[in-house]
XYZ file of C-alpha atoms in Angstrom:
647
model
C 71.234 -15.913 60.343
C 67.671 -14.833 59.703
C 68.682 -11.294 60.623
C 71.455 -11.332 58.008
C 69.068 -12.620 55.314
C 66.586 -9.878 56.114
C 69.285 -7.228 55.873
C 70.478 -8.558 52.529
C 66.885 -8.469 51.176
C 66.397 -4.903 52.334
C 69.664 -3.789 50.769
C 68.730 -5.554 47.495
C 65.388 -3.794 47.362
C 67.120 -0.447 47.798
C 69.945 -0.867 45.298
C 68.169 -2.947 42.630
C 66.440 -0.002 40.951
C 69.746 1.860 40.897
C 71.574 -1.055 39.332
C 68.824 -1.368 36.674
C 69.258 2.230 35.584
C 66.246 3.555 37.479
C 63.847 1.326 35.481
C 61.223 -0.801 37.077
C 61.903 -4.526 37.351
C 58.500 -5.110 35.797
C 59.346 -3.042 32.732
C 62.718 -4.837 32.313
C 61.150 -8.276 32.295
C 57.978 -7.323 30.292
C 54.555 -5.850 31.123
C 52.067 -7.497 33.415
C 48.847 -8.297 31.528
C 45.598 -8.015 33.407
C 42.249 -9.313 32.158
C 38.946 -7.502 32.712
C 35.498 -8.678 31.715
C 33.314 -6.239 29.758
C 29.548 -6.363 29.528
C 27.885 -6.153 26.106
C 27.388 -2.408 26.273
C 31.003 -1.739 27.196
C 32.288 -4.054 24.471
C 30.173 -2.389 21.778
C 31.075 1.087 23.007
C 34.755 0.169 22.880
C 34.398 -0.888 19.232
C 32.027 1.818 18.007
C 32.458 4.824 20.279
C 34.090 7.795 18.530
C 34.321 11.577 18.429
C 30.694 11.857 17.264
C 29.077 9.491 19.748
C 31.054 10.111 22.950
C 33.000 13.312 22.332
C 36.443 11.703 22.341
C 38.583 9.823 19.870
C 37.766 6.216 19.068
C 39.901 3.486 20.601
C 41.101 2.477 17.131
C 42.408 5.997 16.458
C 44.075 6.160 19.869
C 45.792 2.825 19.214
C 46.984 4.065 15.801
C 48.478 7.156 17.431
C 50.386 4.987 19.915
C 51.614 2.606 17.218
C 52.915 5.642 15.320
C 54.984 6.569 18.404
C 52.997 9.763 18.987
C 51.725 11.259 22.238
C 48.145 10.025 22.605
C 47.307 12.625 25.257
C 48.590 15.483 23.107
C 46.682 14.193 20.084
C 43.480 13.968 22.122
C 43.436 17.751 22.610
C 40.723 19.515 20.572
C 43.133 21.223 18.172
C 46.439 19.451 17.618
C 47.905 20.390 14.245
C 51.276 18.891 15.141
C 49.715 15.488 15.765
C 47.898 15.541 12.411
C 51.038 16.527 10.529
C 53.141 13.921 12.319
C 50.662 11.099 11.674
C 50.324 12.105 8.013
C 54.108 11.787 7.650
C 54.307 8.309 9.244
C 55.144 5.572 6.751
C 55.291 2.471 8.919
C 51.542 2.270 9.648
C 49.054 0.558 7.321
C 47.226 2.994 5.025
C 43.752 2.054 6.275
C 44.693 2.695 9.909
C 46.420 5.987 9.166
C 43.741 7.394 6.845
C 40.892 6.547 9.210
C 42.694 8.076 12.195
C 43.501 11.263 10.245
C 39.853 11.646 9.231
C 38.747 11.477 12.866
C 41.494 13.839 14.032
C 40.444 16.428 11.459
C 36.814 15.932 12.477
C 37.731 16.605 16.115
C 39.506 19.790 15.049
C 36.543 20.964 12.959
C 34.129 20.454 15.834
C 36.340 22.511 18.139
C 36.535 25.471 15.721
C 34.218 28.411 15.326
C 32.269 28.689 12.051
C 34.344 30.225 9.290
C 36.852 29.432 6.587
C 39.207 27.533 8.924
C 36.407 25.240 10.031
C 35.321 24.740 6.423
C 38.874 23.729 5.562
C 38.855 21.237 8.455
C 35.565 19.702 7.236
C 37.119 19.307 3.790
C 40.217 17.630 5.265
C 37.928 15.232 7.155
C 36.223 14.446 3.850
C 39.550 14.034 2.062
C 40.910 11.373 4.407
C 37.569 9.551 4.787
C 37.165 9.447 1.000
C 40.754 8.224 0.611
C 40.154 5.471 3.186
C 36.922 4.334 1.559
C 38.103 4.242 -2.066
C 41.919 4.304 -2.083
C 42.887 2.384 1.056
C 44.238 -1.124 1.505
C 40.814 -2.720 0.883
C 37.693 -1.991 -1.146
C 34.421 -0.988 0.553
C 33.005 -4.428 -0.268
C 35.885 -6.197 1.462
C 35.238 -4.136 4.607
C 31.452 -4.474 4.449
C 31.111 -5.948 7.951
C 33.762 -3.820 9.643
C 32.744 -1.340 12.336
C 35.661 0.870 11.341
C 34.299 1.429 7.843
C 30.922 2.375 9.304
C 32.637 4.923 11.542
C 34.570 6.453 8.646
C 31.448 6.575 6.492
C 29.631 8.395 9.291
C 32.499 10.909 9.605
C 32.379 11.518 5.875
C 28.579 11.952 5.869
C 28.632 14.313 8.843
C 31.491 16.391 7.435
C 29.712 16.668 4.063
C 26.534 17.741 5.865
C 28.365 20.484 7.765
C 30.465 21.580 4.796
C 27.500 21.713 2.398
C 25.247 23.674 4.766
C 28.149 26.019 5.552
C 28.799 26.627 1.857
C 25.087 27.271 1.312
C 25.017 29.863 4.092
C 28.027 31.631 2.584
C 26.397 31.748 -0.849
C 23.117 32.970 0.656
C 24.926 35.835 2.339
C 26.497 36.718 -0.993
C 23.026 36.565 -2.630
C 24.478 34.662 -5.558
C 22.210 32.658 -7.816
C 23.584 29.174 -8.413
C 23.318 27.855 -11.973
C 23.147 24.136 -12.699
C 26.934 23.855 -12.738
C 29.393 26.415 -11.368
C 32.735 26.889 -9.637
C 34.021 29.045 -6.821
C 36.733 29.142 -4.169
C 36.097 28.444 -0.519
C 38.538 27.971 2.348
C 41.432 27.653 -0.065
C 39.737 24.912 -2.068
C 38.324 25.071 -5.563
C 34.704 23.885 -5.478
C 32.689 22.688 -8.454
C 28.926 22.438 -7.961
C 27.092 19.857 -10.055
C 23.299 19.857 -9.677
C 22.444 18.048 -12.889
C 20.940 15.132 -10.942
C 18.970 17.408 -8.627
C 15.245 17.935 -9.099
C 14.047 20.990 -7.197
C 10.417 22.155 -7.305
C 9.345 25.579 -8.420
C 10.924 28.071 -10.779
C 13.896 28.990 -8.591
C 17.112 26.981 -8.561
C 18.106 28.014 -5.032
C 16.467 26.783 -1.807
C 15.522 29.258 0.904
C 17.001 26.892 3.497
C 19.161 23.774 3.544
C 18.473 21.644 6.618
C 20.490 18.635 7.825
C 17.988 15.783 8.134
C 20.043 14.211 10.932
C 19.327 17.219 13.160
C 15.524 16.986 12.788
C 13.189 15.201 15.178
C 9.438 14.880 14.684
C 6.446 14.419 16.925
C 3.229 13.205 15.342
C 4.908 10.612 13.129
C 5.070 6.976 14.146
C 8.133 6.183 12.069
C 11.101 7.865 10.415
C 12.204 6.195 7.205
C 15.698 6.526 5.832
C 18.275 4.468 3.960
C 21.806 3.922 5.255
C 24.498 4.725 2.766
C 26.978 7.251 1.443
C 26.304 10.989 1.529
C 24.659 13.710 3.583
C 20.872 13.615 3.977
C 19.497 17.138 3.535
C 16.149 18.891 3.114
C 15.956 21.764 0.621
C 13.239 24.147 1.781
C 12.084 26.057 -1.286
C 10.403 29.469 -1.387
C 6.687 28.768 -1.220
C 3.742 31.117 -1.533
C 0.922 29.863 0.705
C -2.419 28.956 -0.810
C -5.119 31.389 0.252
C -8.311 32.764 -1.164
C -8.357 36.363 -2.348
C -8.640 38.885 0.493
C -11.937 40.712 0.768
C -12.068 44.494 0.379
C -15.396 46.320 0.790
C -17.278 43.080 0.397
C -15.565 42.168 -2.872
C -12.576 39.910 -3.573
C -9.422 41.973 -4.028
C -7.189 41.223 -6.992
C -4.492 38.645 -6.418
C -0.985 38.910 -7.776
C -1.506 35.708 -9.730
C -4.993 35.764 -11.178
C -4.775 32.190 -12.450
C -2.683 30.181 -10.004
C -1.527 26.765 -11.092
C -3.736 23.969 -9.743
C -0.660 21.974 -8.715
C 2.720 22.305 -7.047
C 5.443 19.994 -5.836
C 6.036 19.586 -2.121
C 8.305 22.554 -1.291
C 10.685 20.614 0.981
C 12.281 17.850 -1.102
C 14.865 15.496 0.335
C 18.260 15.299 -1.323
C 21.551 13.483 -0.894
C 24.802 15.428 -1.256
C 28.304 14.078 -1.924
C 31.701 15.793 -1.961
C 34.336 14.163 -4.183
C 37.991 15.210 -3.736
C 39.684 15.206 -7.148
C 42.250 12.526 -7.920
C 42.667 9.145 -9.551
C 44.997 7.616 -6.962
C 45.778 7.908 -3.275
C 48.611 10.400 -3.648
C 46.597 12.796 -5.829
C 43.583 12.636 -3.490
C 45.808 13.432 -0.500
C 47.293 16.477 -2.215
C 44.358 17.907 -4.158
C 42.808 21.287 -3.347
C 39.735 20.853 -5.534
C 36.477 19.089 -4.715
C 33.232 18.419 -6.589
C 29.819 18.658 -4.913
C 27.049 16.553 -6.471
C 23.358 16.576 -5.576
C 21.196 13.455 -5.967
C 17.477 12.711 -5.852
C 16.994 9.754 -3.479
C 13.756 8.769 -5.252
C 15.637 8.322 -8.513
C 19.066 7.105 -7.427
C 19.486 4.413 -4.783
C 23.166 3.837 -5.622
C 25.944 5.263 -7.778
C 29.187 3.919 -9.206
C 32.319 5.304 -7.533
C 35.802 4.109 -8.408
C 34.387 0.913 -9.862
C 32.298 0.213 -6.768
C 28.507 0.264 -6.529
C 27.892 2.511 -3.529
C 24.430 2.807 -1.898
C 23.303 6.397 -1.375
C 22.038 7.555 1.997
C 18.489 8.937 1.959
C 15.814 10.277 4.276
C 12.247 9.802 3.029
C 10.456 11.295 6.051
C 12.310 14.506 6.881
C 11.148 16.623 3.927
C 7.538 15.499 4.332
C 7.673 16.220 8.065
C 9.152 19.702 7.571
C 6.465 20.572 5.013
C 3.585 19.453 7.245
C 5.053 21.125 10.330
C 5.370 24.480 8.566
C 2.269 24.476 6.369
C -0.161 25.025 9.293
C -2.874 23.132 7.468
C -4.879 22.560 10.653
C -5.744 26.241 11.059
C -6.150 26.901 7.355
C -8.495 23.956 6.813
C -10.782 25.285 9.563
C -10.765 28.749 7.970
C -11.631 27.116 4.661
C -14.539 25.230 6.190
C -15.940 28.425 7.666
C -15.238 30.432 4.512
C -12.973 32.850 6.350
C -10.105 34.885 4.941
C -6.872 32.907 4.927
C -8.573 29.704 3.821
C -8.519 28.252 0.303
C -11.237 28.604 -2.308
C -10.295 25.921 -4.858
C -8.611 22.494 -4.949
C -4.851 22.202 -5.213
C -2.827 19.109 -6.113
C 0.380 18.561 -4.142
C 2.978 16.233 -5.641
C 4.890 14.562 -2.806
C 7.952 14.213 -5.026
C 9.013 15.561 -8.431
C 6.831 14.056 -11.153
C 8.040 10.697 -12.413
C 6.472 9.525 -15.701
C 7.160 5.879 -14.835
C 5.576 5.683 -11.384
C 1.858 5.155 -10.970
C -0.083 7.851 -9.127
C -1.944 7.460 -5.846
C -4.449 10.318 -5.460
C -5.439 11.000 -1.837
C -8.632 12.899 -0.962
C -9.112 13.999 2.645
C -12.406 14.526 4.419
C -14.461 17.328 5.987
C -12.537 20.089 7.822
C -9.332 18.268 6.983
C -6.191 18.671 4.876
C -3.112 16.713 3.719
C -2.345 16.218 7.419
C -5.012 13.491 7.395
C -2.612 11.312 5.405
C 0.531 11.892 7.477
C 0.921 8.265 8.595
C -0.273 6.579 5.406
C 1.859 8.725 3.107
C 4.894 8.263 5.340
C 4.461 4.483 5.357
C 4.193 4.375 1.562
C 7.268 6.585 1.189
C 9.087 4.328 3.639
C 8.205 1.070 1.876
C 10.834 0.461 -0.799
C 8.609 -1.646 -3.054
C 5.734 0.853 -2.960
C 8.079 3.823 -3.240
C 9.620 2.408 -6.419
C 6.214 1.749 -7.987
C 4.013 4.667 -6.900
C 4.095 8.427 -6.426
C 1.656 10.280 -4.166
C -0.524 13.212 -5.140
C -2.554 14.796 -2.347
C -5.582 16.906 -3.215
C -6.169 19.784 -0.806
C -9.620 21.274 -1.267
C -12.033 23.603 0.573
C -14.418 21.332 2.431
C -17.234 23.872 2.786
C -18.289 23.688 -0.883
C -21.180 21.600 -2.200
C -19.894 18.122 -2.969
C -20.920 18.420 -6.634
C -18.910 21.627 -7.031
C -15.843 20.228 -5.266
C -16.070 17.076 -7.360
C -16.119 19.106 -10.586
C -13.239 21.346 -9.503
C -11.118 18.397 -8.334
C -11.671 16.637 -11.663
C -10.515 19.769 -13.461
C -7.471 20.254 -11.219
C -6.366 16.635 -11.647
C -6.977 16.718 -15.381
C -4.988 19.945 -15.776
C -2.128 18.567 -13.667
C -1.926 15.361 -15.692
C -2.093 17.319 -18.944
C 0.745 19.573 -17.820
C 3.131 16.755 -16.971
C 2.023 14.306 -19.664
C 0.439 16.199 -22.568
C 0.257 13.078 -24.734
C -1.269 10.980 -21.961
C 0.999 8.073 -22.885
C 3.235 7.902 -19.788
C 2.704 4.983 -17.375
C 1.951 7.547 -14.670
C -1.217 8.591 -16.521
C -2.596 5.043 -16.498
C -4.005 2.946 -13.692
C -4.459 5.724 -11.150
C -5.393 4.695 -7.601
C -7.889 6.864 -5.685
C -7.864 6.802 -1.874
C -10.574 8.810 -0.137
C -11.464 9.241 3.504
C -14.905 10.324 4.722
C -16.256 13.018 2.380
C -13.138 12.468 0.256
C -14.362 8.889 -0.178
C -17.716 10.178 -1.431
C -15.921 12.384 -3.967
C -13.648 9.493 -4.984
C -16.737 7.374 -5.628
C -18.208 10.109 -7.847
C -14.962 10.191 -9.803
C -15.332 6.537 -10.783
C -19.098 6.733 -11.402
C -21.364 7.847 -14.213
C -24.623 9.785 -13.937
C -27.966 9.689 -15.630
C -30.464 12.556 -15.666
C -31.034 12.437 -11.911
C -28.848 15.409 -10.941
C -30.271 17.516 -13.778
C -33.757 16.712 -12.567
C -32.668 17.393 -8.996
C -31.469 20.859 -9.950
C -34.722 21.544 -11.752
C -36.839 20.402 -8.804
C -34.876 21.847 -5.862
C -33.410 25.134 -7.128
C -34.503 28.390 -8.697
C -32.236 27.865 -11.688
C -33.616 28.265 -15.178
C -33.147 25.503 -17.782
C -30.498 27.682 -19.469
C -28.589 28.066 -16.192
C -28.797 24.343 -15.493
C -27.318 23.735 -18.928
C -24.373 25.973 -18.073
C -23.475 23.838 -15.040
C -24.019 20.593 -16.923
C -20.434 19.313 -16.196
C -21.316 19.257 -12.514
C -24.530 17.354 -13.156
C -23.528 14.871 -15.854
C -20.198 13.060 -15.954
C -18.472 9.813 -16.801
C -15.773 7.992 -14.794
C -12.479 9.917 -14.610
C -10.154 8.394 -17.234
C -7.442 5.892 -16.382
C -8.492 5.108 -12.793
C -8.160 1.381 -12.191
C -8.560 1.072 -8.420
C -10.227 2.960 -5.573
C -10.124 2.617 -1.789
C -12.979 4.151 0.209
C -12.269 4.709 3.906
C -15.130 5.414 6.350
C -17.000 7.056 3.480
C -20.657 8.071 4.076
C -21.891 7.074 0.623
C -25.497 7.248 1.844
C -24.950 10.139 4.231
C -25.145 10.216 7.995
C -27.790 11.204 10.501
C -25.202 13.280 12.392
C -25.076 15.844 9.565
C -28.823 16.327 9.762
C -28.969 16.322 13.559
C -28.778 19.221 15.953
C -24.971 19.279 16.032
C -24.707 19.057 12.244
C -27.238 21.824 11.668
C -25.481 24.018 14.239
C -22.143 23.419 12.519
C -23.603 24.037 9.055
C -24.878 27.417 10.249
C -21.316 28.690 10.624
C -20.237 27.673 7.128
C -19.841 30.402 4.525
C -18.664 30.242 0.929
C -15.770 32.390 -0.292
C -17.016 35.436 -2.179
C -14.641 34.546 -5.027
C -16.436 31.258 -5.615
C -19.879 32.818 -5.349
C -18.934 35.519 -7.846
C -17.560 32.917 -10.286
C -20.687 30.794 -9.945
C -22.939 33.808 -10.467
C -20.978 34.750 -13.584
C -21.247 31.171 -14.893
C -25.009 31.218 -14.471
C -25.395 34.701 -15.974
C -22.311 35.403 -18.104
C -23.928 38.233 -20.085
C -25.289 40.118 -17.120
C -23.816 43.556 -16.555
C -23.267 42.783 -12.892
C -23.711 39.226 -11.740
C -24.429 39.282 -8.029
C -23.988 36.261 -5.849
C -26.969 37.423 -3.774
C -29.162 36.254 -6.667
C -28.045 32.658 -6.202
C -30.279 32.045 -3.224
C -29.535 29.219 -0.787
C -26.809 26.817 -1.894
C -26.392 23.599 0.114
C -22.965 23.313 1.713
C -20.929 20.180 2.316
C -22.541 19.391 5.659
C -25.983 19.731 4.057
C -24.924 17.250 1.364
C -23.779 14.707 3.963
C -27.203 14.548 5.606
C -28.670 11.114 4.938
C -31.879 12.810 3.797
C -30.165 15.193 1.379
C -31.453 14.679 -2.185
C -27.958 14.896 -3.679
C -26.334 12.188 -1.546
C -29.351 9.923 -1.964
C -29.153 10.232 -5.743
C -25.355 9.874 -5.876
C -25.441 6.668 -3.826
C -27.066 4.845 -6.728
C -24.705 5.996 -9.488
C -23.089 2.950 -11.112
C -19.340 2.496 -10.545
C -17.242 1.806 -13.626
C -16.752 -1.884 -14.355
C -13.092 -1.045 -15.099
C -12.460 0.009 -11.491
C -11.717 -2.453 -8.716
C -12.755 -0.889 -5.424
C -12.278 -1.681 -1.745
C -13.904 -0.527 1.489
C -12.303 0.076 4.872
C -14.998 0.508 7.494
C -14.536 1.687 11.079
C -16.561 0.213 13.927
C -16.419 2.194 17.159
C -17.926 -0.523 19.401
C -17.036 -4.147 18.759
C -19.951 -5.303 20.937
C -22.549 -3.874 18.561
C -23.709 -5.982 15.624
C -21.891 -4.896 12.471
C -25.044 -3.968 10.522
C -26.141 -1.710 13.390
C -22.719 -0.232 14.124
C -21.063 3.070 13.255
C -17.724 4.794 13.749
C -19.182 7.642 15.780
C -20.191 9.536 12.635
C -20.755 7.160 9.715
C -23.016 4.087 10.053
C -21.900 0.794 8.578
C -24.872 0.717 6.203
C -23.623 3.995 4.674
C -19.949 2.970 4.380
C -20.703 -0.515 3.017
C -20.609 -0.901 -0.760
C -21.855 -4.042 -2.501
C -19.473 -5.367 -5.130
C -16.286 -4.312 -3.351
C -13.222 -6.488 -3.981
C -12.642 -6.484 -0.231
C -14.114 -4.952 2.899
C -11.972 -4.562 6.008
C -13.721 -3.725 9.277
C -11.440 -2.156 11.887
C -12.293 -1.342 15.481
C -11.678 2.376 15.438
C -13.241 5.803 15.439
C -13.927 7.782 12.293
C -10.274 8.808 11.725
C -9.450 5.224 10.828
C -7.158 6.273 7.964
C -4.463 6.847 10.617
C -4.982 3.428 12.192
C -2.021 1.039 11.754
C -4.353 -1.812 10.756
C -5.956 0.344 8.057
C -2.551 1.353 6.707
C -1.475 -2.288 6.543
C -4.646 -3.082 4.601
C -3.984 -0.266 2.131
C -0.402 -1.457 1.683
C -1.718 -4.973 1.036
C -4.131 -3.689 -1.600
C -1.415 -1.656 -3.314
C 1.029 -4.568 -3.385
C -1.641 -6.938 -4.694
C -2.361 -4.368 -7.378
C 1.344 -4.272 -8.298
C 1.399 -8.061 -8.599
C -1.731 -8.181 -10.741
C -0.388 -5.502 -13.059
C 2.934 -7.331 -13.457
C 1.071 -10.545 -14.251
C -1.047 -8.761 -16.852
C 2.029 -7.215 -18.456
C 3.800 -10.565 -18.425
C 0.884 -12.192 -20.209
C 0.936 -9.705 -23.085
């Protein structure tokens, strides 16, 4: 009996598949569902992984392909035009699912192609379907605000715009075509309209030398990278920039420069921008069939959001990339050393760098670096201010780059002139908010100069020149602006950082004297000074000037100039603060120093606040010092708002 039952079972197992038409029993009666547990990383990767992050299609796109009755394996191949066409023709799948999947499929195709018109067309198709999903799909962007899928599609759009825009730029560069503010041309079978009316590019040229994707840039030497999530490609426009150098020397004389009177200011030649591509059309069908697109360029410092299809859309932005590119390429570290030593390739006069295009409604922070330094001294502080939304909306940064070998009095006079000329250029009437309530921030010798800018003199420097130089009374009169001055107009606050207001013994010691022996002045400056002192002489020679104290001489605690300047009264209209570095916390504060500047020299009576930080002399880069400066700036914003509210 048991034998017969076993035989029947065996026969059943053999013939059952045949009776069921060759199909599996499991398929006939429904699939078997198995459950697997995912860890957090796997779960997030399943939801957010896509063609950009893992090199294969997202799970949501794969599911859409299956729901549309298409071959998922065939569609996963790098270039599958049939799959794209078939999915585009499907009508039984929700618009959001279909549009998002088509955007990713086109993105996969673009990545697999070689650069050229076909790839450009694929980028534009990616943009088309992403744009259609975001603004013409089943839901508005606000309704999908917390959906991972919308974030993916936004990222595909941004990346495709980045690649398309840089590709278009390269094509136009090869054609050597100047781009006016608004123009049209054909590319990859599409009609393209360029709209740069919202762009603000520095310099006289309307075309960058390079257009860099900010997403592809990585920086060393910066603690933080500040950006804003949103819509659009984050790019850096690198503009043509002529480096600042002193005139070359030929046969002991300064050779003529192409520009005899260079401007004392320029805007940072690597501004950040946000680029959008808008396929034409007022409804879904027209967007899906258009062959025209509009490219718009936006200044992230001016526009944080735009209105698109009745929706307020935040614009993507990168506030660090342009600044980082500029510093990395400027090679300030070598040039500042050449300037200190008076060598060819250095600079011979101050220059004001605007960190962003001039804004008449933002207050100005003027930064003054120290000895043998450059704008690189402010890399962390400037980046933190640019990255702080409240400070960024209220302030703009101007960095003064000056030759640190000059006598402090001469640098002070030239910096005053450069700042005054820059303000007069951008605000001739002097009525813009930017021209009022300036904030000075100076480190080390820059702090000494900042203090002079908010001080007034008596006859002491005139008497000093008479007693310690070979100048005649008539010559002293000619340099009177260097010897007698009032506080620089419209400065309301100053921050002095590790500033040797009363000098330092290091400058007068063996190391300081050895260093001072290497310092030379540019011949251009000496010739100008000689001509100022003897304008009617047939040949004014700088050899007649005799010994002129350099910056290191002036920083000696026994130097007559620094001793006199330390007692100049600071304007009662200026609120000032001190940040003091203390190298050794175990030493009593009054007896301490930062390795170069003693506390007694950096301390200023009457300061609104004094912050002591355990640090070496380069305390301006210290995170605690930056937090203190941010606190001061925000308190200043609050006080100004309260004053305006009380009017």
